Short mmCIF file of C-alpha atoms in Angstrom, two decimals:
data_model
loop_
_atom_site.label_atom_id
_atom_site.label_comp_id
_atom_site.label_asym_id
_atom_site.label_seq_id
_atom_site.Cartn_x
_atom_site.Cartn_y
_atom_site.Cartn_z
CA MET O 19 32.70 32.50 4.91
CA THR O 20 30.09 34.86 6.34
CA PRO O 21 30.15 34.90 9.80
CA SER O 22 25.27 33.21 10.01
CA ARG O 23 26.07 31.01 7.49
CA HIS O 24 28.90 30.20 9.64
CA TYR O 25 27.52 29.56 13.16
CA ARG O 26 24.41 27.80 11.29
CA ILE O 27 26.18 24.84 10.40
CA GLN O 28 28.15 25.22 13.82
CA SER O 29 25.35 25.37 15.26
CA TYR O 30 23.92 22.47 13.43
CA CYS O 31 26.94 20.00 13.54
CA PHE O 32 26.93 20.55 17.61
CA ASN O 33 23.21 18.63 17.52
CA GLY O 34 24.41 15.93 15.30
CA VAL O 35 28.65 15.59 16.61
CA PRO O 36 27.93 11.97 19.08
CA MET O 37 26.54 12.23 22.59
CA ASP O 38 29.00 13.10 25.18
CA ALA O 39 29.89 9.52 27.87
CA ALA O 40 28.24 11.60 30.75
CA THR O 41 24.49 12.01 29.29
CA ALA O 42 25.17 8.67 27.66
CA ALA O 43 25.76 6.90 30.20
CA GLY O 44 22.48 8.43 31.72
CA ASN O 45 20.12 8.14 29.30
CA CYS O 46 21.18 4.43 30.07
CA LYS O 47 20.93 4.69 33.22
CA ALA O 48 17.37 6.15 32.82
CA VAL O 49 16.04 2.21 30.47
CA THR O 50 18.35 -0.10 32.51
CA ASP O 51 16.41 1.55 36.23
CA ALA O 52 13.23 1.60 34.16
CA ILE O 53 13.42 -1.87 33.45
CA ARG O 54 14.52 -2.98 36.73
CA ASP O 55 10.95 -1.39 38.18
CA ILE O 56 9.34 -3.04 35.54
CA TYR O 57 10.15 -6.64 36.33
CA ALA O 58 9.56 -5.86 40.15
CA GLN O 59 6.29 -4.88 38.95
CA GLU O 60 6.38 -1.43 41.64
CA ASP O 61 6.06 2.53 41.01
CA MET O 62 5.61 1.78 37.53
CA GLY O 63 2.56 4.92 37.18
CA SER O 64 5.87 6.70 38.47
CA LEU O 65 8.40 5.73 35.25
CA VAL O 66 7.08 8.46 32.66
CA PHE O 67 6.79 6.83 28.94
CA GLU O 68 7.99 9.41 26.96
CA GLU O 69 11.03 10.23 28.88
CA LEU O 70 12.23 6.50 28.28
CA TYR O 71 11.18 6.42 25.06
CA ARG O 72 13.51 9.91 24.69
CA CYS O 73 16.85 8.84 26.37
CA ALA O 74 16.68 5.33 24.35
CA TYR O 75 15.60 7.19 21.26
CA ASN O 76 18.53 10.14 21.67
CA LEU O 77 20.52 7.19 21.83
CA VAL O 78 20.45 4.86 19.27
CA LEU O 79 20.04 8.34 16.46
CA HIS O 80 23.16 9.99 18.31
CA GLY O 81 25.92 6.92 17.84
CA GLN O 82 24.59 4.24 21.11
CA GLY O 83 22.42 1.21 19.35
CA GLU O 84 25.49 -0.68 21.22
CA LEU O 85 26.18 0.75 24.41
CA LEU O 86 22.28 0.95 24.81
CA TYR O 87 21.67 -2.61 23.31
CA THR O 88 24.29 -4.47 26.22
CA GLU O 89 23.79 -2.29 28.79
CA MET O 90 19.89 -3.63 28.06
CA GLU O 91 20.71 -6.63 27.98
CA LYS O 92 22.82 -7.49 30.81
CA ALA O 93 19.78 -5.34 32.31
CA MET O 94 16.88 -7.84 31.72
CA ALA O 95 19.36 -10.94 32.48
CA ALA O 96 20.40 -9.80 36.15
CA GLU O 97 16.13 -9.60 36.62
CA VAL O 98 16.01 -12.60 35.22
CA GLU O 99 18.41 -14.05 36.82
CA GLY O 100 16.50 -12.35 40.07
CA ILE O 101 13.55 -14.38 38.74
CA ARG O 102 16.07 -18.29 38.65
CA GLY O 103 17.31 -17.22 41.83
CA SER O 104 13.14 -17.07 43.25
CA LEU O 105 11.88 -20.05 41.85
CA SER O 106 14.69 -22.78 44.16
CA ALA O 107 12.77 -21.66 47.04
CA VAL O 108 9.28 -22.50 45.11
CA ALA O 109 8.81 -25.78 47.39
CA ASP O 110 8.89 -28.87 44.92
CA ASP O 111 5.36 -29.74 45.27
CA SER O 112 4.65 -30.00 41.81
CA GLY O 113 1.56 -28.20 40.60
CA GLU O 114 2.66 -25.40 43.07
CA PHE O 115 5.75 -24.99 41.51
CA LEU O 116 4.50 -25.32 37.81
CA GLN O 117 1.85 -22.76 38.58
CA GLU O 118 4.72 -20.41 39.49
CA LEU O 119 6.91 -20.95 36.69
CA LEU O 120 4.34 -20.01 34.82
CA SER O 121 3.39 -16.93 36.12
CA LYS O 122 6.81 -15.49 36.42
CA TRP O 123 6.50 -16.21 32.24
CA HIS O 124 4.15 -14.07 32.57
CA LEU O 125 5.45 -11.43 34.49
CA HIS O 126 9.37 -11.81 32.14
CA THR O 127 7.06 -11.55 28.81
CA LYS O 128 4.94 -8.42 30.02
CA ALA O 129 7.48 -7.02 30.79
CA VAL O 130 9.90 -7.35 27.82
CA ALA O 131 6.39 -6.15 25.92
CA ALA O 132 7.30 -2.67 27.96
CA ILE O 133 10.98 -2.95 26.97
CA ARG O 134 10.61 -3.74 23.68
CA ASP O 135 7.98 -0.43 23.04
CA ILE O 136 10.71 2.01 24.98
CA VAL O 137 13.04 1.11 22.81
CA LYS O 138 11.59 0.59 19.96
CA TYR O 139 13.91 2.91 17.64
CA MET O 140 16.45 0.94 18.87
CA ASP O 141 15.14 -2.60 17.44
CA ARG O 142 13.40 -0.95 14.52
CA MET O 143 16.68 0.75 13.16
CA PHE O 144 19.98 -0.59 15.39
CA VAL O 145 18.68 -4.09 15.52
CA VAL O 146 18.07 -4.09 11.37
CA ALA O 147 21.48 -3.03 10.86
CA ASN O 148 23.27 -4.72 12.28
CA GLY O 149 21.74 -8.16 12.46
CA LYS O 150 21.12 -8.70 15.95
CA ALA O 151 18.49 -10.33 17.88
CA SER O 152 14.99 -8.32 18.22
CA VAL O 153 14.06 -7.49 21.95
CA HIS O 154 11.11 -10.05 21.82
CA ASP O 155 13.87 -12.94 20.85
CA LEU O 156 16.34 -11.89 23.17
CA GLY O 157 13.44 -11.94 25.56
CA VAL O 158 12.78 -15.84 24.95
CA LYS O 159 16.56 -16.70 24.69
CA ILE O 160 17.74 -15.49 28.38
CA TRP O 161 14.85 -17.40 29.54
CA ARG O 162 15.22 -20.50 27.48
CA ASP O 163 19.39 -20.34 28.34
CA SER O 164 19.26 -18.96 32.33
CA VAL O 165 15.79 -20.11 33.48
CA VAL O 166 14.28 -23.58 31.93
CA CYS O 167 17.77 -25.32 30.50
CA SER O 168 19.57 -24.46 33.58
CA GLY O 169 20.57 -26.35 36.24
CA ASP O 170 17.61 -27.13 38.41
CA VAL O 171 14.80 -25.53 37.08
CA MET O 172 15.07 -28.29 33.70
CA PRO O 173 14.48 -31.26 36.17
CA ARG O 174 12.47 -30.28 38.38
CA LEU O 175 9.86 -29.18 35.08
CA VAL O 176 10.38 -32.34 33.93
CA GLU O 177 9.54 -34.41 36.82
CA ALA O 178 6.46 -31.95 37.88
CA VAL O 179 5.05 -32.05 34.00
CA ARG O 180 5.33 -36.38 34.62
CA ARG O 181 3.15 -35.76 37.79
CA GLU O 182 0.83 -32.97 36.00
CA ARG O 183 0.10 -34.52 32.50
CA PRO O 184 -2.85 -35.44 31.42
CA ALA O 185 -4.08 -38.86 31.01
CA ALA O 186 -4.25 -39.96 26.96
CA GLU O 187 -7.77 -39.02 26.94
CA GLU O 188 -7.92 -36.09 29.60
CA PRO O 189 -7.66 -32.46 28.33
CA ALA O 190 -4.91 -30.75 29.74
CA GLY O 191 -5.48 -27.99 32.83
CA ASP O 192 -5.48 -24.10 32.23
CA VAL O 193 -1.53 -24.93 34.51
CA MET O 194 -0.47 -27.87 31.91
CA ALA O 195 -1.18 -26.09 29.03
CA GLY O 196 0.00 -22.87 30.21
CA VAL O 197 3.37 -24.45 30.53
CA ASP O 198 2.83 -26.16 26.97
CA LYS O 199 2.31 -23.55 25.28
CA MET O 200 5.69 -21.72 26.69
CA LEU O 201 7.62 -24.54 25.77
CA ALA O 202 6.38 -24.02 22.32
CA GLU O 203 7.11 -19.91 22.24
CA LEU O 204 11.16 -21.05 23.67
CA GLY O 205 11.62 -23.49 20.72
CA ASP O 206 10.85 -27.05 19.08
CA GLU O 207 14.04 -28.81 20.13
CA VAL O 208 12.72 -27.43 24.52
CA HIS O 209 9.50 -28.54 23.95
CA ARG O 210 10.42 -31.80 22.41
CA GLY O 211 13.55 -32.25 25.14
CA VAL O 212 10.66 -31.60 28.23
CA MET O 213 8.06 -33.69 26.62
CA ASP O 214 10.09 -36.82 25.91
CA ALA O 215 11.76 -36.91 28.91
CA SER O 216 8.45 -36.63 30.77
CA SER O 217 6.65 -39.28 29.18
CA ALA O 218 9.87 -41.79 29.51
CA ASP O 219 9.04 -44.47 31.48
CA GLU O 220 11.44 -43.79 35.07
CA MET V 29 -25.82 18.33 -17.14
CA SER V 30 -28.35 21.07 -17.04
CA LEU V 31 -31.86 20.46 -18.83
CA GLY V 32 -30.86 21.57 -22.63
CA LEU V 33 -33.46 22.48 -25.12
CA SER V 34 -31.17 21.41 -28.80
CA ALA V 35 -32.04 25.20 -30.75
CA SER V 36 -33.66 23.90 -34.40
CA MET V 37 -32.94 25.11 -38.02
CA SER V 38 -35.60 23.56 -39.56
CA GLY V 39 -38.90 24.66 -37.70
CA GLY V 40 -38.91 22.42 -35.06
CA GLU V 41 -38.80 18.90 -37.64
CA ASN V 42 -35.12 18.04 -35.65
CA ARG V 43 -35.96 18.91 -32.83
CA LEU V 44 -34.65 17.23 -29.60
CA GLU V 45 -34.17 17.96 -26.08
CA THR V 46 -32.16 16.73 -23.57
CA ILE V 47 -32.10 15.33 -19.93
CA SER V 48 -28.90 13.99 -17.55
CA ARG V 49 -27.35 11.77 -19.82
CA LEU V 50 -30.52 11.04 -22.02
CA ALA V 51 -31.58 12.12 -25.69
CA GLN V 52 -35.02 11.81 -26.77
CA TRP V 53 -35.99 13.30 -30.70
CA ARG V 54 -39.41 12.67 -31.76
CA VAL V 55 -39.58 11.92 -35.70
CA ASP V 56 -43.30 12.88 -36.76
CA THR V 57 -42.24 11.41 -40.88
CA ILE V 58 -39.10 10.57 -42.25
CA GLY V 59 -39.56 12.21 -45.45
CA PRO V 60 -38.82 11.93 -48.80
CA CYS V 61 -35.42 11.29 -48.26
CA SER V 62 -35.97 8.83 -46.53
CA TYR V 63 -33.22 9.72 -44.11
CA ARG V 64 -33.38 12.56 -41.29
CA ARG V 65 -30.93 13.83 -38.60
CA SER V 66 -31.57 15.77 -35.58
CA ASP V 67 -30.43 18.21 -34.69
CA ALA V 68 -26.99 18.61 -33.05
CA PHE V 69 -26.92 18.21 -28.84
CA LYS V 70 -24.31 18.13 -26.47
CA ILE V 71 -23.90 15.67 -23.58
CA GLY V 72 -20.17 15.00 -22.31
CA ILE V 73 -17.45 17.44 -24.64
CA TRP V 74 -19.44 16.89 -27.51
CA ASN V 75 -21.68 16.76 -30.50
CA TRP V 76 -23.66 14.10 -31.01
CA TYR V 77 -26.15 13.74 -34.24
CA LEU V 78 -29.20 10.95 -34.37
CA SER V 79 -30.39 9.79 -37.71
CA VAL V 80 -32.69 7.43 -39.00
CA GLU V 81 -32.20 6.28 -42.53
CA LYS V 82 -35.35 3.35 -44.13
CA GLY V 83 -34.21 1.09 -46.68
CA ARG V 84 -35.07 -2.47 -45.91
CA SER V 85 -35.08 -2.27 -42.54
CA ILE V 86 -34.89 1.53 -40.40
CA ASN V 87 -31.39 2.59 -39.01
CA VAL V 88 -30.90 4.79 -36.04
CA ARG V 89 -27.38 6.14 -35.73
CA LEU V 90 -25.39 7.48 -33.09
CA PHE V 91 -22.74 9.32 -33.80
CA PRO V 92 -20.79 12.53 -33.18
CA GLU V 93 -19.79 15.99 -34.78
CA PRO V 94 -17.15 15.61 -37.42
CA GLY V 95 -14.25 17.55 -36.16
CA ARG V 96 -11.01 18.19 -34.29
CA VAL V 97 -13.12 17.16 -31.21
CA ALA V 98 -13.95 14.08 -32.27
CA LYS V 99 -10.68 13.54 -34.47
CA GLU V 100 -8.14 13.41 -31.56
CA ARG V 101 -10.21 12.83 -29.11
CA PRO V 102 -13.68 10.08 -29.80
CA PRO V 103 -15.63 8.85 -27.69
CA LEU V 104 -15.43 5.45 -26.28
CA ALA V 105 -19.81 5.18 -25.18
CA ARG V 106 -21.95 2.93 -23.05
CA PHE V 107 -24.93 2.98 -24.57
CA LEU V 108 -28.35 2.79 -24.83
CA LEU V 109 -31.49 2.80 -27.34
CA ARG V 110 -34.77 3.26 -27.63
CA ALA V 111 -37.48 2.86 -30.81
CA SER V 112 -40.77 3.46 -29.55
CA TRP V 113 -44.03 4.08 -32.06
CA ALA V 114 -47.22 6.39 -29.93
CA GLY V 115 -49.36 4.02 -32.00
CA PRO V 116 -52.04 2.78 -31.84
CA PRO V 117 -51.00 0.55 -30.62
CA ARG V 118 -48.01 1.31 -28.26
CA ARG V 119 -45.04 -0.41 -29.44
CA SER V 120 -41.56 -0.59 -28.36
CA PHE V 121 -37.54 -1.83 -28.54
CA THR V 122 -34.75 -1.19 -27.02
CA SER V 123 -31.33 -2.38 -28.07
CA PRO V 124 -28.57 -3.80 -25.15
CA VAL V 125 -26.19 -2.12 -24.35
CA HIS V 126 -23.20 -0.80 -26.95
CA GLU V 127 -20.29 -0.23 -25.98
CA HIS V 128 -18.26 1.52 -29.54
CA LEU V 129 -15.87 4.18 -30.05
CA LEU V 130 -18.24 6.40 -31.47
CA ARG V 131 -15.52 8.25 -34.35
CA ASN V 132 -18.30 8.55 -37.02
CA SER V 133 -21.42 8.07 -39.18
CA GLU V 134 -20.63 3.99 -40.39
CA ASP V 135 -19.43 2.88 -36.44
CA PHE V 136 -22.80 2.03 -35.36
CA PHE V 137 -26.47 1.30 -36.55
CA TRP V 138 -28.55 -0.07 -34.80
CA PRO V 139 -31.57 -1.65 -37.72
CA ILE V 140 -35.18 -2.01 -36.57
CA GLU V 141 -37.38 -4.21 -38.19
CA MET V 142 -41.20 -1.39 -37.98
CA SER V 143 -43.18 0.01 -40.51
CA LEU V 144 -43.09 3.66 -40.26
CA GLY V 145 -45.20 6.22 -37.97
CA ARG V 146 -44.80 9.26 -35.11
CA LEU V 147 -41.69 7.95 -33.66
CA THR V 148 -39.79 8.58 -31.01
CA ILE V 149 -35.81 7.61 -30.36
CA ASP V 150 -34.51 7.64 -26.98
CA VAL V 151 -30.08 7.34 -26.19
CA GLU V 152 -29.55 6.91 -22.94
CA PHE V 153 -25.45 7.34 -22.25
CA LEU V 154 -24.37 4.90 -19.51
CA ASP V 155 -20.25 5.70 -19.83
CA LEU V 156 -18.53 8.00 -21.66
CA LYS V 157 -14.48 7.77 -22.52
CA ILE V 158 -12.30 9.21 -24.27
CA ALA V 159 -10.66 6.54 -26.03
CA THR V 160 -6.64 7.17 -25.98
CA ASN V 161 -4.14 5.77 -28.34
CA ASN V 162 -1.68 4.88 -25.69
CA ALA V 163 -1.30 1.66 -23.87
CA LYS V 164 -3.28 4.26 -21.05
CA SER V 165 -6.79 2.51 -20.07
CA PRO V 166 -9.06 5.35 -20.68
CA VAL V 167 -10.76 7.76 -18.61
CA SER V 168 -14.30 8.33 -17.53
CA ILE V 169 -15.54 12.05 -18.44
CA TRP V 170 -17.81 11.74 -15.50
CA PRO V 171 -16.62 11.33 -12.04
CA ASN V 172 -16.83 8.32 -10.72
CA GLU V 173 -19.83 7.95 -8.57
CA SER V 174 -18.02 5.50 -5.44
CA MET V 175 -15.51 8.19 -5.91
CA ALA V 176 -17.29 11.42 -5.62
CA LEU V 177 -18.99 9.59 -2.96
CA GLN V 178 -15.22 8.76 -1.05
CA ASN V 179 -14.43 12.81 -2.00
CA ILE V 180 -17.29 13.43 0.34
CA ALA V 181 -16.30 11.95 2.84
CA SER V 182 -13.04 12.26 3.46
CA LYS V 183 -13.83 16.10 3.13
CA SER V 184 -15.60 16.16 5.88
CA THR V 185 -13.88 13.44 8.21
CA LEU V 186 -11.38 15.91 7.67
CA GLY V 187 -13.45 19.01 8.36
CA LEU V 188 -14.78 17.00 11.66
CA LEU V 189 -10.93 15.81 12.35
CA SER V 190 -9.40 19.87 13.14
CA ARG V 191 -12.74 20.82 14.25
CA MET V 192 -11.77 18.10 17.49
CA LEU V 193 -8.53 19.64 17.65
CA THR V 194 -9.07 23.35 17.39
CA GLU V 195 -12.22 22.95 19.50
CA SER V 196 -10.76 19.84 21.90
CA ILE V 197 -13.74 18.00 21.35
CA HIS V 198 -13.40 15.53 24.34
CA ALA V 199 -10.18 15.33 23.94
CA ASP V 200 -8.78 13.22 26.75
CA VAL V 201 -4.62 13.72 26.77
CA THR V 202 -2.83 17.00 27.85
CA ILE V 203 0.29 16.70 26.17
CA ASN V 204 2.92 19.37 28.26
CA THR V 205 5.31 21.25 25.20
CA THR V 206 8.15 23.36 26.51
CA ASP V 207 6.21 27.03 26.72
CA GLY V 208 2.56 25.22 26.25
CA VAL V 209 0.11 23.54 26.68
CA LEU V 210 -1.98 21.24 23.76
CA LYS V 211 -5.21 18.98 23.72
CA ALA V 212 -5.89 16.00 21.71
CA HIS V 213 -6.34 12.76 21.91
CA LYS V 214 -5.01 9.22 22.07
CA ALA V 215 -7.47 7.65 19.61
CA ILE V 216 -5.81 9.92 16.92
CA LEU V 217 -2.23 10.05 18.51
CA ALA V 218 -2.52 6.02 18.25
CA ALA V 219 -4.08 5.35 15.59
CA CYS V 220 -0.52 7.73 13.74
CA SER V 221 2.19 6.42 15.66
CA PRO V 222 2.50 3.27 17.38
CA VAL V 223 4.94 5.25 19.99
CA PHE V 224 2.13 6.90 20.85
CA GLU V 225 0.07 3.85 20.75
CA SER V 226 2.54 2.04 23.10
CA MET V 227 2.42 5.02 25.39
CA PHE V 228 -1.11 4.19 26.40
CA LEU V 229 -1.07 0.81 26.54
CA HIS V 230 1.43 -0.60 28.86
CA ASP V 231 0.74 0.66 32.69
CA LEU V 232 2.95 3.39 32.58
CA LYS V 233 2.28 7.46 34.09
CA GLU V 234 0.69 8.41 30.15
CA LYS V 235 -1.87 5.69 31.24
CA GLU V 236 -2.89 7.42 33.82
CA SER V 237 -2.29 10.95 33.41
CA SER V 238 -3.38 11.20 30.42
CA THR V 239 -0.24 13.82 30.54
CA ILE V 240 2.31 14.08 28.50
CA ASN V 241 5.62 16.10 28.65
CA ILE V 242 7.36 16.41 25.07
CA SER V 243 9.73 18.11 26.05
CA ASP V 244 12.06 18.41 23.32
CA MET V 245 9.93 20.08 21.09
CA CYS V 246 7.73 23.91 21.40
CA LEU V 247 4.22 24.01 21.78
CA GLU V 248 4.75 26.12 17.84
CA SER V 249 5.99 22.87 16.56
CA CYS V 250 3.20 20.50 18.28
CA SER V 251 0.77 22.42 16.72
CA ALA V 252 2.46 21.92 13.12
CA LEU V 253 2.39 18.39 14.34
CA LEU V 254 -0.77 17.62 15.81
CA GLY V 255 -2.03 19.80 12.53
CA PHE V 256 -0.89 17.47 10.08
CA ILE V 257 -2.38 14.66 11.87
CA TYR V 258 -5.37 15.74 12.19
CA GLY V 259 -5.00 16.90 8.85
CA ALA V 260 -5.26 20.57 9.24
CA ILE V 261 -2.39 21.81 8.79
CA LYS V 262 -1.44 25.52 6.45
CA GLN V 263 1.89 25.05 4.00
CA ASP V 264 3.63 27.71 5.26
CA GLN V 265 3.05 26.24 8.75
CA PHE V 266 4.46 23.40 7.49
CA TRP V 267 7.25 25.24 5.19
CA LYS V 268 8.32 27.17 8.83
CA HIS V 269 8.48 24.56 11.02
CA ARG V 270 9.64 21.18 8.64
CA LEU V 271 12.61 20.58 10.22
CA SER V 272 10.73 20.08 13.52
CA LEU V 273 8.72 17.94 12.10
CA LEU V 274 10.82 16.11 10.53
CA ALA V 275 12.31 15.68 14.23
CA ALA V 276 8.88 14.09 15.91
CA ALA V 277 8.01 11.88 12.43
CA ASN V 278 11.09 10.96 12.90
CA LYS V 279 10.98 9.99 16.90
CA TYR V 280 7.10 9.11 16.77
CA SER V 281 7.67 6.71 13.00
CA ILE V 282 5.67 8.88 11.36
CA SER V 283 5.99 8.01 8.31
CA ASP V 284 4.03 10.25 6.04
CA ILE V 285 5.11 12.95 7.34
CA LYS V 286 8.28 12.16 7.50
CA ASP V 287 8.03 11.50 3.41
CA CYS V 288 6.89 14.75 3.03
CA CYS V 289 9.24 16.53 4.50
CA GLU V 290 12.15 15.20 3.14
CA GLU V 291 10.28 15.89 -0.68
CA SER V 292 10.16 19.89 0.42
CA LEU V 293 13.82 19.45 1.84
CA LEU V 294 14.37 18.51 -1.46
CA GLU V 295 12.94 21.66 -3.50
CA ASP V 296 15.24 23.92 -1.92
CA ILE V 297 18.87 23.04 -1.25
CA THR V 298 20.60 26.08 -1.38
CA SER V 299 24.50 26.41 -0.91
CA SER V 300 23.81 27.62 1.94
CA ASN V 301 21.91 24.80 3.28
CA VAL V 302 23.04 21.65 1.43
CA LEU V 303 26.00 20.72 4.30
CA GLU V 304 22.37 21.18 7.32
CA ARG V 305 20.41 19.04 4.79
CA LEU V 306 22.88 16.66 4.30
CA HIS V 307 23.41 16.30 8.30
CA VAL V 308 19.48 16.40 8.70
CA ALA V 309 19.20 13.47 5.76
CA TRP V 310 21.74 10.75 7.65
CA LEU V 311 20.79 11.52 10.72
CA TYR V 312 17.07 10.45 9.84
CA GLN V 313 18.50 8.06 7.39
CA LEU V 314 16.25 10.49 3.61
CA GLU V 315 18.11 8.68 1.09
CA LYS V 316 16.74 10.87 -1.50
CA LEU V 317 17.62 13.53 0.22
CA LYS V 318 21.39 12.32 0.77
CA LYS V 319 21.45 12.07 -2.83
CA GLY V 320 20.12 14.76 -3.78
CA CYS V 321 22.89 17.00 -1.58
CA LEU V 322 25.85 14.65 -2.75
CA THR V 323 24.37 15.20 -6.22
CA TYR V 324 24.16 19.07 -5.64
CA LEU V 325 27.75 19.71 -3.99
CA PHE V 326 29.85 17.03 -5.88
CA VAL V 327 27.73 16.74 -9.04
CA PHE V 328 27.11 20.02 -9.65
CA GLY V 329 30.31 21.20 -8.06
CA LYS V 330 28.85 23.49 -4.92
CA ILE V 331 31.31 22.28 -3.34
CA TYR V 332 33.82 24.42 -3.70
CA ASP V 333 30.71 27.72 -2.40
CA VAL V 334 30.74 25.87 0.43
CA ARG V 335 35.04 24.48 1.13
CA ASP V 336 35.20 27.31 4.14
CA GLU V 337 32.68 25.22 6.02
CA ILE V 338 32.77 21.72 4.50
CA ASN V 339 36.10 21.92 7.39
CA SER V 340 34.22 22.41 9.82
CA PHE V 341 31.80 20.11 9.05
CA PHE V 342 33.83 17.47 8.95
CA GLN V 343 35.39 18.10 12.43
CA HIS V 344 31.56 16.54 13.00
CA ALA V 345 30.42 14.42 11.04
CA ASP V 346 30.04 10.64 10.62
CA ARG V 347 33.41 9.04 9.54
CA GLU V 348 30.48 6.88 7.61
CA LEU V 349 28.68 9.39 6.10
CA MET V 350 32.17 10.90 5.18
CA LEU V 351 32.74 7.63 3.61
CA GLU V 352 29.57 7.98 1.43
CA MET V 353 30.95 11.53 0.22
CA PHE V 354 34.07 10.31 -0.77
CA GLN V 355 32.23 8.25 -2.99
CA GLU V 356 30.10 10.75 -4.74
CA VAL V 357 33.80 12.52 -5.40
CA LEU V 358 35.73 9.01 -6.50
CA THR V 359 32.10 8.13 -8.71
CA ALA V 360 31.88 11.98 -9.55
CA TRP V 361 35.18 12.82 -10.45
CA LYS V 362 35.55 9.59 -12.39
CA PRO V 363 38.04 10.31 -15.94
CA ILE V 364 36.08 9.68 -19.17
#
């Protein structure tokens, strides 16, 4: 064995060894911190896309897709949980509640779109290979399960829709149209559930 | 085709003029034999003849010169004929557009009902193809006009693109590599890579600063990447940077570059690089390259040349990759 050949392979394998735990954790933290900032919409201009993309890309390339996926899901769930909490503080006045719910939904979808692009390589490789929910689908699922279908939001939503619902011949207002669109995105079951419950007689 | 005058062996009687895809033959008299043949004229890859013969009507024939070319590569011609008499009264007939396989003088004739006199016969070829025996559709000997136009257009576009890169014309994004700065265009980067497209879409830093810090590429490799994207890369530059290009193409999801690198890396597998190539193939999911390396190692038995290296390779290689290698061994060494 010639030394140069040995060196070549050694050096190459060095690039290929699974990422060490500290680096992996650091990369993950960069991504989850960014997720927090994106939801907070603070200082987004200081987030560097290339850097975040590279962190996520290297994690997936070096066999850490599972870690990234789990941490990302946790971070997203925590942010959405925070949103649900903030909705409790909104007055029951139906117009205000629906408007706030809708604006948070838009914040959430915008954040999910940005996150999806940052972890695009994970979505393309790890998610497909492991049959996981894509980032977009995960975003919808988290919103459905921990906001719309969670304990206190659902009854308030049904009540608000009942009151805001246009009469049969009237066109729906912007807010109602937005709510309808959101519910449709969450799936037939939720959509029909809310509409049926809100039109049922008390 | 340039203007050509066919030489005449018979004092100009059978002389025929051609320009571009048109041949014109003036027949003053048909003569005592009731038959006359033009001099040969060349259009496409064939030498052609026109002939007229007098029977109950006048038959005009068009056929290629008998010989190897006509036999091996018979013309499939789309053409029309016109016969006109100087008169008076001046008269002319135009044939419908014919499409015929023309191997010899028997394959086609055009009868005209007309008395004799000074006659001019035109033949205009609309298309000429070489007929093939196999199922392949015959190809025109003339470049398809839309194709030619397409070629000119793409060439000029490529020229413009490489000027945009080399002269930084209206460049609107700065790329900081590990050891130098490059200028490029957001629109071009975004059009070739979904990653760059998203980079300028969200309200993150790059959208505002129009600066990308690519800290995992050196200036030379990044230049090669931009060269490829703008269609200005040179062969030796590609060859030198193909591994970096492959890494970048994988990172930024540029499949054309990835495919090119894979093809190129397949071309020079040797025992000193096969393990490195195998690792690269596995890392970037290059199935063809991986198969190539495994075949090289196990089917061609080159595994014995890298015995020492393989130990160190196994210490670091991924379990899945080792499993695949093992499967390959089993397949290659299956007892007959």
